[in-house]
mmCIF file of C-alpha atoms and ligand atoms in Angstrom:
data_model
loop_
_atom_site.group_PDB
_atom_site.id
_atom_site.type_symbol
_atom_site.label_atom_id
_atom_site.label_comp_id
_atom_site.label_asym_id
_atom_site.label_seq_id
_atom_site.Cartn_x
_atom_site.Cartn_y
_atom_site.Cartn_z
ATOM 1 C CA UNK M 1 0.000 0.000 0.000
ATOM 2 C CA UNK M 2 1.653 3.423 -0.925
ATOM 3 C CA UNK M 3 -1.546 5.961 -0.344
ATOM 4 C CA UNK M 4 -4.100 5.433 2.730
ATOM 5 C CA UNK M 5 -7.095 8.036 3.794
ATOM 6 C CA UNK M 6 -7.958 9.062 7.319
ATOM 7 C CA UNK M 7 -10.836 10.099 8.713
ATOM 8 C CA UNK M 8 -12.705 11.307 11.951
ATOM 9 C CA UNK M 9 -16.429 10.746 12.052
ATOM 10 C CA UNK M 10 -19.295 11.012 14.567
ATOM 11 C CA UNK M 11 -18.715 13.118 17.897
ATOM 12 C CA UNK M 12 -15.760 14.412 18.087
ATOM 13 C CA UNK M 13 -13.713 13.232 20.812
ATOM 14 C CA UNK M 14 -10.472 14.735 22.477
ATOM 15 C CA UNK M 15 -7.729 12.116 21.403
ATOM 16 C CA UNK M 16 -8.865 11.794 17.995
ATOM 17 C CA UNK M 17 -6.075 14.508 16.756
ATOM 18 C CA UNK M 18 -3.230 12.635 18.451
ATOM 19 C CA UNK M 19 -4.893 9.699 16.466
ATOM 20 C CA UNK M 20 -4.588 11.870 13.360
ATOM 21 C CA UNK M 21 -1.309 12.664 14.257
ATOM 22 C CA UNK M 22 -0.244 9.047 14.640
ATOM 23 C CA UNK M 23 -1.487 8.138 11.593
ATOM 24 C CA UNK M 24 0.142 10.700 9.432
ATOM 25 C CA UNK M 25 3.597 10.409 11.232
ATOM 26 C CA UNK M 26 3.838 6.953 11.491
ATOM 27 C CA UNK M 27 2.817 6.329 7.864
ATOM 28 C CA UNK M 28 5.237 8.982 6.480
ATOM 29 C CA UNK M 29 8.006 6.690 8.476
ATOM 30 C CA UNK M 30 6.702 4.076 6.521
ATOM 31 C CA UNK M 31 6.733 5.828 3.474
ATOM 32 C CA UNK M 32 3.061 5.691 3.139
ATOM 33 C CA UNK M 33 1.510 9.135 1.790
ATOM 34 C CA UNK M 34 -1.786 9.573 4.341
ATOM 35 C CA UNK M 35 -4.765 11.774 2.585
ATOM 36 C CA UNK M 36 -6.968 13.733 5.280
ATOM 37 C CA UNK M 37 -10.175 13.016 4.903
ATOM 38 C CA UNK M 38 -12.429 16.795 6.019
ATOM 39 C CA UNK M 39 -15.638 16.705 7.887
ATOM 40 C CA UNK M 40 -16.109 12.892 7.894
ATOM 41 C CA UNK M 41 -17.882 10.392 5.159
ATOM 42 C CA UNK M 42 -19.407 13.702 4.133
ATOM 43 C CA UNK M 43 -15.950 14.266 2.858
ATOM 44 C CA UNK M 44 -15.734 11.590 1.734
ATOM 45 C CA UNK M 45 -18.478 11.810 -0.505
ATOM 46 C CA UNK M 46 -17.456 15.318 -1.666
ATOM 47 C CA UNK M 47 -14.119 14.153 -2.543
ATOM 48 C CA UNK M 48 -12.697 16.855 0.598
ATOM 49 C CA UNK M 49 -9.223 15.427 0.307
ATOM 50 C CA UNK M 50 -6.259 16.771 1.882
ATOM 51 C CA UNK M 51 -2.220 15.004 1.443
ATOM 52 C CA UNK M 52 -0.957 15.466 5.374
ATOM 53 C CA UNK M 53 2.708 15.411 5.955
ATOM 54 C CA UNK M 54 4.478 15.061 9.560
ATOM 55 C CA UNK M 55 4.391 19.051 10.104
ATOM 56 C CA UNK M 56 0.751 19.592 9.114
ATOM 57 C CA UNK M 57 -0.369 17.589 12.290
ATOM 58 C CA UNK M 58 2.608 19.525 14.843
ATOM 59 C CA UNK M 59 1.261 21.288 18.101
ATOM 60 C CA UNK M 60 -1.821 18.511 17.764
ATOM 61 C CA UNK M 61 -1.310 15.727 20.639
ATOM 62 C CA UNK M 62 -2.513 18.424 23.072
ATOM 63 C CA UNK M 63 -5.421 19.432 20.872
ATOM 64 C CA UNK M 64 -9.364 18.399 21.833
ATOM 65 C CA UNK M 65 -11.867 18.371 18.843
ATOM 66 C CA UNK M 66 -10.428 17.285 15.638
ATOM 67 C CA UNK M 67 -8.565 19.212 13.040
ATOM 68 C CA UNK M 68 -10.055 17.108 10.207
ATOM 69 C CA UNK M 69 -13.773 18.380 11.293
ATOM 70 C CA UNK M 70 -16.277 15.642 11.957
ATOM 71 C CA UNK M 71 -20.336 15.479 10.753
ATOM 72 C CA UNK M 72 -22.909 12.496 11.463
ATOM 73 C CA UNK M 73 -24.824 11.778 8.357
ATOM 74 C CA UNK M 74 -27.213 8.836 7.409
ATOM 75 C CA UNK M 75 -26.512 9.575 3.772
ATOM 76 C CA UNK M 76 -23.762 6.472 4.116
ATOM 77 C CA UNK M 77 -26.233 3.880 4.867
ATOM 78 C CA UNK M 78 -27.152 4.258 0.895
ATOM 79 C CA UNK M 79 -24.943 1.391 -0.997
ATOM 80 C CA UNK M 80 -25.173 3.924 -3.741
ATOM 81 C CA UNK M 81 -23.294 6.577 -1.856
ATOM 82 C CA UNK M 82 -20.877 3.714 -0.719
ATOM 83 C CA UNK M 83 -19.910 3.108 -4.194
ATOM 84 C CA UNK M 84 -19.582 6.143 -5.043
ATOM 85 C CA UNK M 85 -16.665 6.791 -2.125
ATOM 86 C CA UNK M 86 -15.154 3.917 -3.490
ATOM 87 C CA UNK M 87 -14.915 5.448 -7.034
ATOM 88 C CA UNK M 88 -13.346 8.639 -5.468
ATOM 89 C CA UNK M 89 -10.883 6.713 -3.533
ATOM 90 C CA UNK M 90 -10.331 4.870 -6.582
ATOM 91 C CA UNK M 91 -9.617 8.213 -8.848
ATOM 92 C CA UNK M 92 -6.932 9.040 -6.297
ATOM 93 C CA UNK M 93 -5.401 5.644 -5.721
ATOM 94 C CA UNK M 94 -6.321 5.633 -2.155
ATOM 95 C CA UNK M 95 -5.978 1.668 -1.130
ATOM 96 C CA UNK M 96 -7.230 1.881 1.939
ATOM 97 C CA UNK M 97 -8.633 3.959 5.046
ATOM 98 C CA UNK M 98 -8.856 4.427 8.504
ATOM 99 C CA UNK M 99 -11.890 5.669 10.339
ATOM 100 C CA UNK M 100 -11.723 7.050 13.784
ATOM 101 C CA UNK M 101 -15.094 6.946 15.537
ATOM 102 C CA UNK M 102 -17.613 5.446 17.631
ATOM 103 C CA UNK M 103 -20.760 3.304 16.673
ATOM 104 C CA UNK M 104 -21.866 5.268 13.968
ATOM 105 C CA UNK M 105 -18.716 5.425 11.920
ATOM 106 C CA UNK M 106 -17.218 2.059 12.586
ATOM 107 C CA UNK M 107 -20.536 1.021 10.569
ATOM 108 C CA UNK M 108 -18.913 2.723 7.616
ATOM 109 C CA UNK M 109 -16.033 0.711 8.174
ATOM 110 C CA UNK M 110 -17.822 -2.337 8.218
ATOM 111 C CA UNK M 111 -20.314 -1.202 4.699
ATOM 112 C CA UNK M 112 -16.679 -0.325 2.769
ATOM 113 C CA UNK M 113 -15.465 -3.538 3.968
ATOM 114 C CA UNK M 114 -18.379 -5.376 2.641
ATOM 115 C CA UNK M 115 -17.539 -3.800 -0.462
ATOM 116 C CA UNK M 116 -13.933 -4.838 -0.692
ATOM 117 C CA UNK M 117 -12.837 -1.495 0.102
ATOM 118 C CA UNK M 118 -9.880 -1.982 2.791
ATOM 119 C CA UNK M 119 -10.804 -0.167 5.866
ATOM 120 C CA UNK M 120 -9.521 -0.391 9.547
ATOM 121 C CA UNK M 121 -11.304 1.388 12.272
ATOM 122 C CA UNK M 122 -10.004 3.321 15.620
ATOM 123 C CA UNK M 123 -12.264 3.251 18.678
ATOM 124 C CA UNK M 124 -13.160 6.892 19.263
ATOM 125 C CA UNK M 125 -16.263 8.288 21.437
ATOM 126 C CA UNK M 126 -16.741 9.675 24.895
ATOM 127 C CA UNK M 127 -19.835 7.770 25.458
ATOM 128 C CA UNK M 128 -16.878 4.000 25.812
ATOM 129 C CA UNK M 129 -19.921 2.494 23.938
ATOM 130 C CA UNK M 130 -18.719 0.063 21.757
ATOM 131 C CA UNK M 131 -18.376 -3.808 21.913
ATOM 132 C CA UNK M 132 -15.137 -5.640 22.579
ATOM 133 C CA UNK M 133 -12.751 -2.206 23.821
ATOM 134 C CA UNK M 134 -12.739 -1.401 27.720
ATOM 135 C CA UNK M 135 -12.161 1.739 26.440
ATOM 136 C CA UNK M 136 -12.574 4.403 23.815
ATOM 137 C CA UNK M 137 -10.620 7.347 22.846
ATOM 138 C CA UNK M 138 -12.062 10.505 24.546
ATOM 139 C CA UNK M 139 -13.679 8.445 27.515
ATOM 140 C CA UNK M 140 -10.919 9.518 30.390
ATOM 141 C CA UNK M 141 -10.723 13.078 29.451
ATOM 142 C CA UNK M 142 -14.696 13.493 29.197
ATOM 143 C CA UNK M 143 -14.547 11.767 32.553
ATOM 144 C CA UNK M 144 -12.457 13.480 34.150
ATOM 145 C CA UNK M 145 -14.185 16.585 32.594
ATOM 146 C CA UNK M 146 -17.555 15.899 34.189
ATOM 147 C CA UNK M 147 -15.368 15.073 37.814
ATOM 148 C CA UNK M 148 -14.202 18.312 37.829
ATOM 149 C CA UNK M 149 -17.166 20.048 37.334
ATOM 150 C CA UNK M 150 -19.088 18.053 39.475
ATOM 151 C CA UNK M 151 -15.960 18.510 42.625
ATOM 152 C CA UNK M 152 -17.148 22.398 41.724
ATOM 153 C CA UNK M 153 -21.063 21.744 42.378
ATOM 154 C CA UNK M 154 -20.217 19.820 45.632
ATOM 155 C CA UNK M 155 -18.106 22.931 46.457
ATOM 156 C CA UNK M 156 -22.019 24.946 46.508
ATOM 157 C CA UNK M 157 -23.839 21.682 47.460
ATOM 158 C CA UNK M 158 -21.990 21.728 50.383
ATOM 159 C CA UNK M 159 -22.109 25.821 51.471
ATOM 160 C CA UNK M 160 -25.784 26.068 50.767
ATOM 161 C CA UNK M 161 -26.715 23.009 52.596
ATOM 162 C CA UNK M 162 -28.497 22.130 48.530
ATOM 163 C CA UNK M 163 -28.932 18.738 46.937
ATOM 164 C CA UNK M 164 -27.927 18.845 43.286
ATOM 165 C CA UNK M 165 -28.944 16.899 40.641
ATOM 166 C CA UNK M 166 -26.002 16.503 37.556
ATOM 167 C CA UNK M 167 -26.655 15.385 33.801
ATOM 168 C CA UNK M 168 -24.096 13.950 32.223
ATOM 169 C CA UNK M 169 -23.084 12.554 28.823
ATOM 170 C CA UNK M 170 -23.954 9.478 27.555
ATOM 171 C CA UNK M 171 -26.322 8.911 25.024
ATOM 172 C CA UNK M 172 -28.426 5.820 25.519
ATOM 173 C CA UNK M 173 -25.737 4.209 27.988
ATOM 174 C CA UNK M 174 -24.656 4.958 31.415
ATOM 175 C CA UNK M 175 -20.585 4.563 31.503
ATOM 176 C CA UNK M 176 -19.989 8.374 32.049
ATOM 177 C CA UNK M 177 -22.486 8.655 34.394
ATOM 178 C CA UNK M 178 -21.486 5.324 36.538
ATOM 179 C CA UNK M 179 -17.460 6.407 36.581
ATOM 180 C CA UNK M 180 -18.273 9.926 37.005
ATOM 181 C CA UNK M 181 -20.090 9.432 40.113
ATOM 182 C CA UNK M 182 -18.058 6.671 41.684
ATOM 183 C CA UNK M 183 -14.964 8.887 41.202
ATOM 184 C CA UNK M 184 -16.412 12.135 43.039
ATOM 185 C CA UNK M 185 -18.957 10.263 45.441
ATOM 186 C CA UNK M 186 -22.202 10.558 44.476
ATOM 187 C CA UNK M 187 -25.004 9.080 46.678
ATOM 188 C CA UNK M 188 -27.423 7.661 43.788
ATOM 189 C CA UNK M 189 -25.985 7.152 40.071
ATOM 190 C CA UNK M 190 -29.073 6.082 37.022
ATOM 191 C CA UNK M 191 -28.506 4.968 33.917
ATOM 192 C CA UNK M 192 -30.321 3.567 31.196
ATOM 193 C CA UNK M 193 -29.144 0.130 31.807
ATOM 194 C CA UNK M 194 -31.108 -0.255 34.883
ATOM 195 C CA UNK M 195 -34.761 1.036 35.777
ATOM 196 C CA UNK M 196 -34.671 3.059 38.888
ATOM 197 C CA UNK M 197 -37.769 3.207 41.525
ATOM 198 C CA UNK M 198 -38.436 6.811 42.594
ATOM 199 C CA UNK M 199 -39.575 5.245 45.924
ATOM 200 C CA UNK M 200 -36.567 3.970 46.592
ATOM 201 C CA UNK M 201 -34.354 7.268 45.877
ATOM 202 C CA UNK M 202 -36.823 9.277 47.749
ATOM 203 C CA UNK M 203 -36.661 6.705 50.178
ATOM 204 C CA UNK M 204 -33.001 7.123 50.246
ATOM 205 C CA UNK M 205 -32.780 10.705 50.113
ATOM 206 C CA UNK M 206 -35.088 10.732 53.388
ATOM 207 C CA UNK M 207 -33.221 7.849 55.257
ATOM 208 C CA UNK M 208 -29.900 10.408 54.080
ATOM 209 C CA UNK M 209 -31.616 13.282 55.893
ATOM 210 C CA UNK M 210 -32.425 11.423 59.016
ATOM 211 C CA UNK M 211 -28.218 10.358 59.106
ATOM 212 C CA UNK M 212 -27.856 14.519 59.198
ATOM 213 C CA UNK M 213 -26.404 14.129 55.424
ATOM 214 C CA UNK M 214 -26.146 18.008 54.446
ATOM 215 C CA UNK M 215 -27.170 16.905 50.496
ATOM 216 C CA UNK M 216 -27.562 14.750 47.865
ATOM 217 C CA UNK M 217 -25.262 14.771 44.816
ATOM 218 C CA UNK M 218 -27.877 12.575 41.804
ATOM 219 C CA UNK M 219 -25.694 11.519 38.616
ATOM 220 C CA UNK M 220 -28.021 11.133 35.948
ATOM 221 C CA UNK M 221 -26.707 10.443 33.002
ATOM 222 C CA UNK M 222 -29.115 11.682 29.906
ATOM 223 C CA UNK M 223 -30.429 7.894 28.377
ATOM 224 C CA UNK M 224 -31.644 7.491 31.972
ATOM 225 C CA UNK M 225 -34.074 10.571 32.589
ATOM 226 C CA UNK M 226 -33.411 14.574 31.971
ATOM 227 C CA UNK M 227 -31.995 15.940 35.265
ATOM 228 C CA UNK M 228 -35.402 18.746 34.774
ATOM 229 C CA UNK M 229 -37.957 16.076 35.050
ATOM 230 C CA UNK M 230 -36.392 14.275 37.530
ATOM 231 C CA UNK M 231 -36.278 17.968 39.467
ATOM 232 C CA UNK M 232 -39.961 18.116 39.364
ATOM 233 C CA UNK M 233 -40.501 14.720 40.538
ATOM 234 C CA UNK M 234 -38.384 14.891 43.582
ATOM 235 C CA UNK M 235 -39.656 18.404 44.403
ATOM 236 C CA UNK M 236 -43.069 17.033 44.140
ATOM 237 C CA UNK M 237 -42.494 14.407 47.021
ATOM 238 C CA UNK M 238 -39.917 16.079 49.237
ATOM 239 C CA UNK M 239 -39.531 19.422 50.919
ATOM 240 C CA UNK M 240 -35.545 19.624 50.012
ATOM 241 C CA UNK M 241 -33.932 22.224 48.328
ATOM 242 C CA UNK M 242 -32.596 20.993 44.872
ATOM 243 C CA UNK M 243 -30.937 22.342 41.886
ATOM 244 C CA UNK M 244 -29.963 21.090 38.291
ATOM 245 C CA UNK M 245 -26.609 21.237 36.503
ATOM 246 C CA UNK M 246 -26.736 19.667 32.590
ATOM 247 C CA UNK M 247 -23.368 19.365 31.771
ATOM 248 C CA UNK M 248 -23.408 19.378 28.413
ATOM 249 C CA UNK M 249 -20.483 19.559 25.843
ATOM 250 C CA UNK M 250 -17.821 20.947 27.938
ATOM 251 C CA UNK M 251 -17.355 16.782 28.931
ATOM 252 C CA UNK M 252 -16.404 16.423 25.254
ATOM 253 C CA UNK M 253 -14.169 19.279 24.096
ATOM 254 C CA UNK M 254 -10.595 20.492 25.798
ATOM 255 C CA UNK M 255 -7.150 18.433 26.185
ATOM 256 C CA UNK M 256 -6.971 14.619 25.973
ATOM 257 C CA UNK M 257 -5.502 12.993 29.044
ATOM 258 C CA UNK M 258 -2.470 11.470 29.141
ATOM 259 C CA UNK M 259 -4.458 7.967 29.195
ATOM 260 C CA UNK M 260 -6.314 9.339 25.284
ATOM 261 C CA UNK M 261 -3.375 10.743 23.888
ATOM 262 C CA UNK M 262 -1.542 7.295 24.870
ATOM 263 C CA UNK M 263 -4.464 5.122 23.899
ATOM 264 C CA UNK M 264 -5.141 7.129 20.748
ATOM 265 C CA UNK M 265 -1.544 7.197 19.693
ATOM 266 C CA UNK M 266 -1.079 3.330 19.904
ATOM 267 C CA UNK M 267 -4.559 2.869 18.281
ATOM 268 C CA UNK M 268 -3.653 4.331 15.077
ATOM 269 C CA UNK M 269 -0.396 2.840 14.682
ATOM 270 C CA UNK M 270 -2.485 -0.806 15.329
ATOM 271 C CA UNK M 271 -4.802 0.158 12.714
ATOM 272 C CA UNK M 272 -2.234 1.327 10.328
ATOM 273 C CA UNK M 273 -0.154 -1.731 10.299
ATOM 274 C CA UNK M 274 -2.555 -3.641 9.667
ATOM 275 C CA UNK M 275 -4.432 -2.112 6.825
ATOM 276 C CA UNK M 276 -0.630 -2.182 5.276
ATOM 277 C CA UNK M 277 -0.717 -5.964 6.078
ATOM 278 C CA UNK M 278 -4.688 -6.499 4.423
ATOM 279 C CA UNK M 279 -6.628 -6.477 7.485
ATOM 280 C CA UNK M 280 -9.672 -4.754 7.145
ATOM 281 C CA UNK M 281 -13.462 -4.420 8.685
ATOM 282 C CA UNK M 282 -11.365 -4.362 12.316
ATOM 283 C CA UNK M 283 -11.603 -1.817 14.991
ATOM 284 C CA UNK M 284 -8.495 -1.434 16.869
ATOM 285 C CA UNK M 285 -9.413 -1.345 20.527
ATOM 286 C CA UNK M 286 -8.210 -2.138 23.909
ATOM 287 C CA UNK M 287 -9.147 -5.138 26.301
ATOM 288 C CA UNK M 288 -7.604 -6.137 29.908
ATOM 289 C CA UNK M 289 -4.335 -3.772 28.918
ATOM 290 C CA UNK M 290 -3.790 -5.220 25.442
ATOM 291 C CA UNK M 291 -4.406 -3.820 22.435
ATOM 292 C CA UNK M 292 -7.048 -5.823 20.193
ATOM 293 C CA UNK M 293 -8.783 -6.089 17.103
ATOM 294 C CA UNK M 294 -12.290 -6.396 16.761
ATOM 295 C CA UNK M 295 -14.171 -7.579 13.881
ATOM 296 C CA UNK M 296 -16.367 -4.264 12.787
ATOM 297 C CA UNK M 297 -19.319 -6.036 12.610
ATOM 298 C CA UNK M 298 -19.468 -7.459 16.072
ATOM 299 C CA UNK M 299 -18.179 -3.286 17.932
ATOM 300 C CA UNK M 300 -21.488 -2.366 15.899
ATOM 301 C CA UNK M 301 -23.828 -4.664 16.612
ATOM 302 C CA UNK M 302 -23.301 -6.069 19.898
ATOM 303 C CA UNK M 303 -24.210 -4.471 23.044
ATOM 304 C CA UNK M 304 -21.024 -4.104 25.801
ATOM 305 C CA UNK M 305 -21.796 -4.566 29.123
ATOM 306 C CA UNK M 306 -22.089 -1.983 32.302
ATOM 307 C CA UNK M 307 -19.288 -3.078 35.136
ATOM 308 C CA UNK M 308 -22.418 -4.196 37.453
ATOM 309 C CA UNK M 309 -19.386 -4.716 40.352
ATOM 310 C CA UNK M 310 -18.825 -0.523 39.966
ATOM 311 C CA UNK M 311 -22.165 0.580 39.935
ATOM 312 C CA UNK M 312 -22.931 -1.489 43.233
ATOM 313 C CA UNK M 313 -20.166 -0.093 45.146
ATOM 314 C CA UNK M 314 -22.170 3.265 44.342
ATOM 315 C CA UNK M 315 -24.565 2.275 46.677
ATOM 316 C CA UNK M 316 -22.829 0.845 49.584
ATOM 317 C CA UNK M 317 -20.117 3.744 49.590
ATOM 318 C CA UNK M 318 -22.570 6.806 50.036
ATOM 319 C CA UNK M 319 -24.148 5.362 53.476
HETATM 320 O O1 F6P T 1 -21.741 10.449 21.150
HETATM 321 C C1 F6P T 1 -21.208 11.508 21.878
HETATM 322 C C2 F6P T 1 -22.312 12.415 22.357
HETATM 323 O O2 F6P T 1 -21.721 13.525 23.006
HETATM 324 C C3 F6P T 1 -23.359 11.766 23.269
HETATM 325 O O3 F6P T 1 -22.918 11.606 24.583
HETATM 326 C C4 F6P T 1 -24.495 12.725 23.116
HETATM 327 O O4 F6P T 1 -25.738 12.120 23.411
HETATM 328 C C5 F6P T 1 -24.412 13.089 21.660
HETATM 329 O O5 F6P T 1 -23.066 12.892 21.270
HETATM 330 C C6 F6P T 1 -24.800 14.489 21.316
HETATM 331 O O6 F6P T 1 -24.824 14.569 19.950
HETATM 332 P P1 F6P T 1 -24.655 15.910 19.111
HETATM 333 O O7 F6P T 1 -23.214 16.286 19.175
HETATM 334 O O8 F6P T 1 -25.057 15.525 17.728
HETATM 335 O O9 F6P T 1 -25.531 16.926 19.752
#
């Protein structure tokens, strides 16, 4: 292989630049010229291709968002449209390509892969939601972004005597919210993975009051229920003073951790040497400290678990 694409699709995620960056220097060592892909299959589509050399992606490891601009589009799902990305690759003798992203994307890996087209994939989303990687690129830092804003609201919580209840990232699963809340010790944690009773966290709440707790910190993370609703109900059944904090995108933008920019950096060289070596319709991922490869189909279509053992402890810690 002499000329490879990259691209960054879906959310964007801090670590996927030092991914980037990977890509681009390592393949240069190899003497493989690496096309940018802009703004994700969209680009793709639109032929938005850039040649990157090993001083175009300087000053990025430290860099949140990504420099090759991202966009979700459903357009992809068309074989038509699939074919026709081929054909453009084709007209610039692109062999091959790398997609960094979450669900959404690495189900463009798997369609070009279907089609013959090689394609390796690079587990990137802050939401850790797909099958067969403990983790994802952007996870830790969006983690750690939502800690310290939530270590800020305790700061209040605390003065004001004022329970709080805190949104957090997600989508439709809970990992955010579950090591989010473990990590700055919230009483109750919900997620989408497992129905809560209302009973029993008013229930708690009360009990909490009676052991002369000063608040509540609630983790909700946004599959589970919006932190406003969940406002109203408590208010509705309790005399406590509450308040809501959604926080929103500043858990996905800003500096990648030293865990992302590690993670991300060793992703991309995975994925690279192995498009170089044929593998394709793989997403390279992590699992128990090693770094794995995971057929596309499987990280798209199968549903990864919640660490049931963490969100317990949730419970038992806050007494
Ligand atoms: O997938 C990452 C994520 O930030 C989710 O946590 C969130 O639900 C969603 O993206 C928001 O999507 P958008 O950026 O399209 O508003």
């Amino acid at each position: 292989m002499k000329r490879i694409a990259v691209l960054t699709s879906g959310g964007d995620a801090p670590g996927m630049n030092a991914a980037i960056r990977s890509v681009v220097r390592i393949g240069f060592s190899r003497n493989i010229e690496v096309i940018g892909v802009r703004g994700g299959f969209r680009g793709l589509i639109e032929k938005n291709f850039n040649p990157l050399l090993p001083r175009d992606v300087s000053g990025l490891l430290e860099k949140g968002g990504t420099v090759l601009l991202t966009s979700r589009t459903d357009e992809f799902k068309s074989e038509e449209i699939q074919e026709k990305a081929i054909e453009n690759f084709k007209s610039e003798h692109i062999e091959g390509l790398i997609v960094i992203g979450g669900n959404g994307s690495q189900s463009g890996n798997f369609a070009l892969s279907k089609k013959d087209f090689p394609v390796m994939g690079v587990a990137s989303t802050i939401d850790n939601d797909l099958w067969g990687t403990d983790y994802t690129i952007g996870f830790d830092t969006a983690v750690n972004n939502a800690i310290q804003a939530i270590d800020k609201i305790r700061d209040v919580a605390t003065s004001h005597a004022r329970s709080f209840i805190v949104e957090v990232m997600g989508r439709d699963r809970g990992f955010i919210a579950i090591d989010s809340a473990i990590a700055t010790g919230a009483d109750i944690v919900l997620i989408p993975e497992v129905r809560f009773d209302i009973g029993k966290i008013i229930k708690n709440i009360k009990e909490g009051m009676e052991k002369k707790k000063l608040h509540h910190l609630i983790v909700c993370a946004e599959g589970a229920i919006h932190a406003r609703d969940l406002e109203q109900i408590i208010k509705s059944r309790l005399d406590i003073e509450i308040r809501v904090s959604v926080l929103g995108y500043i858990q996905r933008g800003g500096s990648p951790t030293r865990f992302d920019r590690i993670i991300a950096t060793l992703f991309a060289e995975r994925a690279l040497t192995e498009l170089i070596q044929g593998g394709t319709g793989k997403v390279v991922g992590i699992k128990d400290n090693q770094i794995v490869l995971i057929p596309a189909e499987d990280a798209v279509t199968k549903q990864k678990d919640i660490n049931s053992s963490l969100y317990k402890i949730i419970e038992e810690v806050s007494v």
